[in-house]
Short mmCIF file of C-alpha atoms in Angstrom, two decimals:
data_model
loop_
_atom_site.label_atom_id
_atom_site.label_comp_id
_atom_site.label_asym_id
_atom_site.label_seq_id
_atom_site.Cartn_x
_atom_site.Cartn_y
_atom_site.Cartn_z
CA MET A 78 5.71 -122.66 47.96
CA GLN A 79 8.30 -120.32 48.64
CA GLN A 80 8.01 -119.47 44.54
CA THR A 81 4.33 -118.37 45.35
CA ARG A 82 4.73 -116.09 48.18
CA GLN A 83 7.75 -113.53 45.80
CA ALA A 84 5.09 -113.40 43.30
CA ALA A 85 2.95 -112.17 45.79
CA ARG A 86 4.70 -109.79 46.93
CA GLN A 87 5.93 -108.44 43.65
CA ARG A 88 2.14 -107.78 43.09
CA ARG A 89 1.61 -105.88 46.54
CA ARG A 90 4.78 -103.64 45.15
CA ARG A 91 3.72 -102.82 41.95
CA ARG A 92 0.01 -101.96 43.27
CA ARG A 93 2.14 -99.59 45.55
CA LEU A 94 3.69 -97.78 43.17
CA MET A 95 0.82 -97.29 40.96
CA VAL A 96 -1.38 -95.73 43.64
CA GLY A 97 1.94 -93.17 44.16
CA THR A 98 2.42 -92.15 41.36
CA THR A 99 -1.26 -91.75 40.50
CA THR A 100 -1.22 -89.56 43.91
CA GLY A 101 2.28 -87.63 42.97
CA LEU A 102 0.06 -87.07 39.97
CA VAL A 103 -3.20 -85.85 41.51
CA VAL A 104 -0.92 -83.55 43.63
CA THR A 105 1.43 -82.30 40.84
CA GLY A 106 -2.08 -81.12 38.90
CA LEU A 107 -3.35 -79.60 41.96
CA LEU A 108 -0.33 -77.34 42.42
CA VAL A 109 0.50 -76.41 38.69
CA CYS A 110 -3.50 -75.18 38.58
CA LEU A 111 -2.60 -73.68 41.87
CA ALA A 112 0.50 -71.82 40.46
CA MET A 113 -1.45 -70.19 37.57
CA SER A 114 -4.71 -68.78 39.34
CA MET A 115 -2.23 -66.91 41.01
CA GLN A 116 -1.22 -65.15 38.22
CA PRO A 117 -2.05 -61.66 37.32
CA ASP A 118 -4.59 -61.69 34.21
CA ARG A 119 -3.19 -61.54 31.26
CA LYS A 120 -5.68 -59.84 29.85
CA GLU A 121 -5.83 -56.80 31.93
CA ASP A 122 -2.13 -56.06 31.01
CA ALA A 123 -2.70 -55.70 27.76
CA GLY A 124 -5.39 -53.47 28.50
CA ARG A 125 -3.10 -51.29 30.40
CA ALA A 126 -0.26 -50.58 26.73
CA PRO A 127 -1.08 -47.23 25.17
CA ALA A 128 -3.90 -46.35 23.12
CA THR A 129 -1.04 -44.70 20.67
CA THR A 130 0.17 -48.01 20.44
CA VAL A 131 -3.20 -50.05 20.02
CA ALA A 132 -4.38 -47.39 16.99
CA ASN A 133 -1.26 -47.19 15.06
CA SER A 134 -1.37 -50.86 14.97
CA GLN A 135 -4.39 -51.46 13.62
CA GLU A 136 -4.64 -50.71 9.58
CA THR A 137 -7.28 -48.70 8.52
CA ASP A 138 -9.28 -49.08 4.93
CA PRO A 139 -8.95 -45.10 3.81
CA SER A 140 -12.52 -46.34 2.00
CA ALA A 141 -14.12 -46.34 5.28
CA LEU A 142 -12.85 -42.67 6.14
CA PRO A 143 -15.34 -39.58 5.31
CA GLU A 144 -14.29 -37.82 2.42
CA LYS A 145 -12.85 -34.23 3.72
CA LYS A 146 -14.33 -31.11 1.46
CA LYS A 147 -11.86 -29.13 0.19
CA SER A 148 -12.39 -25.87 1.13
CA PRO A 149 -13.71 -23.94 -2.05
CA THR A 150 -11.00 -22.19 -4.21
CA PRO A 151 -12.59 -19.07 -6.44
CA SER A 152 -11.63 -19.46 -10.37
CA PRO A 153 -9.71 -16.68 -11.45
CA SER A 154 -12.58 -15.62 -13.76
CA LYS A 155 -14.95 -15.16 -11.19
CA VAL A 156 -12.12 -12.99 -8.85
CA SER A 157 -13.60 -9.22 -9.29
CA ALA A 158 -11.14 -6.52 -9.30
CA SER A 159 -11.69 -3.78 -7.10
CA PRO A 160 -13.03 -0.33 -9.00
CA SER A 161 -10.24 1.45 -10.64
CA ALA A 162 -10.46 5.23 -8.29
CA GLY A 163 -9.36 6.97 -11.97
CA ALA A 164 -12.55 5.61 -13.29
CA LYS A 165 -14.87 6.65 -10.33
CA LYS A 166 -14.47 9.18 -7.22
CA PRO A 167 -13.85 7.33 -4.24
CA LYS A 168 -14.94 8.24 -1.02
CA ALA A 169 -13.08 10.50 1.14
CA SER A 170 -10.75 8.59 3.27
CA ALA A 171 -9.36 9.85 6.60
CA SER A 172 -6.14 8.05 5.97
CA PRO A 173 -4.04 10.17 3.59
CA SER A 174 -3.04 8.39 0.52
CA GLY A 175 -0.17 10.19 -1.90
CA THR A 176 -0.81 7.33 -4.46
CA PRO A 177 -2.52 8.24 -7.86
CA SER A 178 -5.73 6.41 -7.92
CA SER A 179 -5.45 3.68 -10.77
CA THR A 180 -7.63 3.00 -14.06
CA SER A 181 -9.12 0.14 -15.14
CA PRO A 182 -7.12 -1.55 -18.68
CA GLY A 183 -7.83 0.36 -21.07
CA LYS A 184 -8.17 3.80 -20.28
CA THR A 185 -5.19 6.74 -20.94
CA PHE A 186 -4.65 9.91 -19.08
CA THR A 187 -5.15 13.01 -21.70
CA THR A 188 -2.22 14.71 -19.38
CA SER A 189 1.46 13.75 -21.34
CA SER A 190 4.39 11.73 -19.48
CA LEU A 191 5.05 15.85 -18.64
CA ALA A 192 3.20 15.65 -15.99
CA GLY A 193 4.65 15.08 -12.19
CA ARG A 194 2.49 13.01 -9.37
CA ILE A 195 -0.72 15.17 -10.03
CA ARG A 196 -2.28 14.21 -13.20
CA ASP A 197 -5.37 15.09 -14.71
CA LYS A 198 -8.37 13.19 -14.76
CA VAL A 199 -7.13 11.36 -11.29
CA THR A 200 -8.60 11.48 -8.06
CA TYR A 201 -6.02 11.48 -5.19
CA PRO A 202 -7.15 10.58 -1.20
CA GLY A 203 -6.07 12.82 1.05
CA VAL A 204 -7.43 14.90 4.19
CA ALA A 205 -7.37 18.61 4.08
CA THR A 206 -5.91 21.21 7.90
CA VAL A 207 -5.95 24.67 7.73
CA TYR A 208 -3.89 27.54 8.17
CA LYS A 209 -3.51 31.35 8.54
CA ALA A 210 -2.56 32.13 5.31
CA GLY A 211 -1.49 35.86 6.13
CA VAL A 212 -1.42 37.56 2.57
CA GLY A 213 -1.17 34.53 0.86
CA ASP A 214 2.20 34.43 -0.10
CA GLY A 215 4.20 31.20 -0.23
CA ALA A 216 6.79 28.75 -1.10
CA CYS A 217 5.94 29.02 -4.75
CA SER A 218 7.22 33.20 -4.30
CA TYR A 219 4.14 34.85 -6.51
CA GLY A 220 3.22 37.23 -3.36
CA PRO A 221 0.60 38.56 -2.06
CA SER A 222 -2.73 37.22 -3.28
CA GLY A 223 -5.53 39.07 -3.77
CA ASP A 224 -7.52 35.75 -4.15
CA MET A 225 -7.57 33.60 -0.69
CA MET A 226 -8.86 30.17 -2.36
CA ILE A 227 -5.41 29.57 -2.18
CA ALA A 228 -3.46 25.94 -0.48
CA ALA A 229 -0.07 24.61 0.47
CA MET A 230 0.44 21.36 -1.09
CA ASN A 231 2.16 18.46 0.83
CA THR A 232 5.46 18.31 -0.07
CA THR A 233 6.14 14.68 -1.86
CA ASP A 234 3.15 15.94 -4.32
CA TYR A 235 4.43 19.67 -4.19
CA GLU A 236 7.80 17.87 -6.67
CA THR A 237 9.95 20.29 -5.83
CA SER A 238 7.23 23.31 -7.15
CA LYS A 239 5.91 21.11 -10.29
CA ALA A 240 2.44 21.43 -8.76
CA CYS A 241 2.81 24.99 -8.19
CA GLY A 242 -0.09 27.43 -9.84
CA ALA A 243 -1.97 24.14 -10.05
CA TYR A 244 -6.01 24.52 -9.56
CA ILE A 245 -7.45 21.60 -7.52
CA LEU A 246 -11.00 21.00 -6.62
CA VAL A 247 -11.25 19.83 -2.97
CA ARG A 248 -14.32 17.78 -1.71
CA ALA A 249 -15.61 17.05 1.83
CA ALA A 250 -17.07 13.42 2.72
CA ASP A 251 -20.65 15.39 2.88
CA GLY A 252 -20.08 16.88 -1.16
CA ALA A 253 -18.90 20.23 -0.82
CA SER A 254 -16.54 21.26 -2.54
CA VAL A 255 -14.04 24.04 -3.24
CA THR A 256 -11.24 25.01 -6.03
CA VAL A 257 -8.02 27.04 -5.06
CA ARG A 258 -4.98 27.25 -6.13
CA ILE A 259 -1.42 25.99 -4.80
CA THR A 260 0.82 28.66 -3.78
CA ASN A 261 2.43 27.26 -0.83
CA GLU A 262 4.48 23.67 0.09
CA CYS A 263 2.91 21.89 3.15
CA PRO A 264 6.23 21.00 4.63
CA LEU A 265 6.20 17.00 7.03
CA PRO A 266 4.25 16.23 9.32
CA CYS A 267 2.29 16.82 6.36
CA ALA A 268 1.62 13.39 4.65
CA PRO A 269 1.14 12.35 0.69
CA GLY A 270 -2.13 13.38 -0.22
CA GLN A 271 -2.68 16.06 2.44
CA LEU A 272 -3.24 19.59 1.36
CA ASP A 273 -2.92 22.81 3.92
CA LEU A 274 -6.50 25.20 2.76
CA SER A 275 -5.94 28.31 4.21
CA GLU A 276 -8.69 29.43 6.37
CA GLN A 277 -10.98 31.05 3.57
CA ALA A 278 -10.60 27.97 1.34
CA PHE A 279 -11.34 25.55 4.53
CA ALA A 280 -14.22 27.13 5.66
CA LYS A 281 -16.26 26.50 2.32
CA LEU A 282 -16.19 22.30 3.08
CA ALA A 283 -15.99 22.68 7.31
CA PRO A 284 -16.13 24.87 10.45
CA VAL A 285 -12.70 26.20 10.96
CA SER A 286 -12.60 24.69 14.20
CA THR A 287 -13.09 21.19 12.72
CA GLY A 288 -9.08 21.47 12.06
CA ARG A 289 -8.94 18.52 9.88
CA ILE A 290 -11.35 16.62 7.41
CA ALA A 291 -11.33 13.91 4.80
CA ILE A 292 -11.35 14.86 1.54
CA ALA A 293 -10.94 13.64 -2.38
CA TRP A 294 -9.17 16.06 -4.92
CA SER A 295 -8.23 16.56 -8.26
CA LEU A 296 -6.54 18.57 -10.71
CA VAL A 297 -9.25 21.26 -13.04
CA SER A 298 -8.50 23.12 -15.44
CA PRO A 299 -10.52 26.55 -14.93
CA SER A 300 -12.11 28.40 -17.39
CA SER A 301 -11.24 31.88 -16.12
CA SER A 302 -7.91 32.54 -15.19
CA GLY A 303 -6.51 35.58 -17.35
CA THR A 304 -3.10 35.50 -19.36
CA ILE A 305 0.33 34.61 -17.95
CA SER A 306 3.02 36.79 -16.30
CA ILE A 307 6.50 36.47 -16.61
CA ARG A 308 8.74 37.97 -13.93
CA TYR A 309 12.65 38.02 -13.67
CA LYS A 310 14.25 37.25 -10.09
CA ASN A 311 15.99 39.63 -7.67
CA GLY A 312 19.29 40.03 -8.89
CA SER A 313 18.80 38.95 -12.32
CA SER A 314 21.11 40.00 -14.79
CA PRO A 315 22.80 39.04 -18.45
CA TYR A 316 24.85 37.12 -16.36
CA TRP A 317 22.84 34.96 -14.22
CA CYS A 318 19.26 35.49 -14.18
CA GLY A 319 15.89 33.67 -12.46
CA VAL A 320 12.46 33.07 -14.26
CA GLN A 321 8.91 32.74 -13.40
CA ALA A 322 5.94 32.14 -15.22
CA ILE A 323 2.77 32.91 -13.01
CA GLY A 324 -0.75 32.44 -13.64
CA HIS A 325 -0.51 29.88 -15.65
CA ARG A 326 -4.20 27.62 -16.19
CA ASN A 327 -2.32 24.20 -16.34
CA PRO A 328 0.58 23.06 -13.99
CA LEU A 329 4.02 24.19 -15.84
CA ALA A 330 6.03 21.19 -17.05
CA ARG A 331 9.57 23.30 -18.82
CA LEU A 332 10.60 26.67 -19.33
CA GLU A 333 13.11 27.11 -21.53
CA VAL A 334 15.54 30.66 -22.56
CA SER A 335 16.52 31.07 -26.15
CA THR A 336 20.16 31.00 -26.89
CA GLY A 337 22.52 30.97 -29.84
CA GLY A 338 21.74 27.08 -30.42
CA GLY A 339 18.29 26.60 -30.28
CA TRP A 340 16.24 25.93 -26.89
CA ARG A 341 17.82 25.99 -23.58
CA GLN A 342 16.00 24.23 -20.91
CA LEU A 343 15.89 25.57 -17.44
CA THR A 344 16.62 23.60 -13.94
CA ARG A 345 13.64 24.58 -12.06
CA THR A 346 13.42 25.38 -8.35
CA ASP A 347 11.96 24.60 -4.83
CA TYR A 348 11.00 28.65 -4.67
CA ASN A 349 9.37 28.11 -8.16
CA TYR A 350 11.91 29.62 -10.56
CA PHE A 351 13.58 28.55 -13.59
CA LEU A 352 17.52 28.84 -13.28
CA SER A 353 19.89 30.19 -15.94
CA PRO A 354 22.91 30.10 -13.92
CA ASP A 355 26.13 31.15 -16.61
CA GLY A 356 23.23 33.95 -18.23
CA SER A 357 22.17 31.97 -21.10
CA GLY A 358 19.30 32.95 -22.41
CA CYS A 359 18.64 35.59 -19.81
CA GLY A 360 15.96 38.83 -21.41
CA LYS A 361 15.84 36.48 -24.73
CA ALA A 362 12.23 34.89 -25.97
CA ILE A 363 10.42 32.21 -23.40
CA ARG A 364 8.82 28.99 -24.44
CA LEU A 365 6.70 27.68 -22.06
CA THR A 366 4.97 23.98 -21.75
CA ASP A 367 2.11 23.00 -19.77
CA ILE A 368 1.97 18.98 -18.82
CA TYR A 369 -0.21 18.57 -21.68
CA GLY A 370 2.38 19.32 -24.31
CA GLU A 371 1.04 22.87 -25.13
CA GLN A 372 3.59 25.49 -25.94
CA LEU A 373 3.77 29.11 -25.91
CA THR A 374 6.37 31.07 -27.56
CA ILE A 375 6.78 34.57 -25.33
CA ASN A 376 8.77 37.28 -26.78
CA GLY A 377 9.54 41.22 -25.86
CA ILE A 378 10.59 40.61 -22.11
CA ALA A 379 12.80 42.45 -21.14
CA LEU A 380 15.72 41.96 -18.58
CA ARG A 381 13.91 44.02 -15.61
CA PRO A 382 13.93 41.54 -12.03
CA ASP A 383 11.17 41.47 -9.90
CA VAL A 384 8.54 42.89 -12.33
CA VAL A 385 5.82 41.28 -12.97
CA GLN A 386 5.09 41.46 -17.16
CA SER A 387 1.88 40.26 -18.86
CA THR A 388 2.77 37.95 -21.84
CA GLY A 389 -1.17 38.69 -23.00
CA VAL A 390 -1.21 34.73 -24.34
CA GLN A 391 -2.98 31.45 -21.86
CA PHE A 392 -2.81 27.29 -22.33
CA ALA A 393 -5.51 25.92 -23.79
CA ARG A 394 -8.20 24.20 -21.32
CA HIS A 395 -8.35 20.59 -20.50
#
């Protein structure tokens, strides 16, 4: 009887434990659910990540992207060269330039290598200004001029008097033109390509009051220019002399004098005389060479200072 009672008590104890365990599990589950419901939403945190990071982490299939268009590159054979100024006269430009216009490949100058900056068959852009030329004398030391269609060449193109005596055809943008002879130098600020025209010459292109115009100019070989003359400088003697050629049709490249050992080339000055500092060749035969290579030998010129002596010869026209 007593054993029966003990067994009944043990059964009741096991039921209480089972109920408590079940209740505890239920309560624990409720607490876990409650705790999870109170945590921040993880999807929301993921959405706050920097967009660059997300983008960088993605792999993109290159074939899915639109193809970039390459900028068109012209074929070298289709690139057209600018027309050469030597083959075609350019329009006059207000910005002066002393650089000779280039010519197309295969075209050659008739001017020999004796020419300086000013060459045949080349058109030079520049500007024309105006000055009071007085009697027409200037840096070239020619003295008074009977023809006032004259001009002063900028220092760069004057080139230590190589431009002296050159005949220049000057054209304005409207088509007006005038031919002038270089008798003077236009110092700085005259720019390369610039011509300073006498008032009489400038008036052939535009009113003198204009003062400055765009031009294009080129070397010419005039049809009539008389004959060449020779003058010895003041102070010349058998021991020192300066020699000058006047009235040559084409620019002068060299002046030589005859000596016991042959021909001696004299040094040119910026005032357009050729000097023999030791008197060698003074009063002897003179040989002139123009920029085309033509040579004229002149005899019989006496050593008479500051006297213009005619030679009766002239360079050929080009």
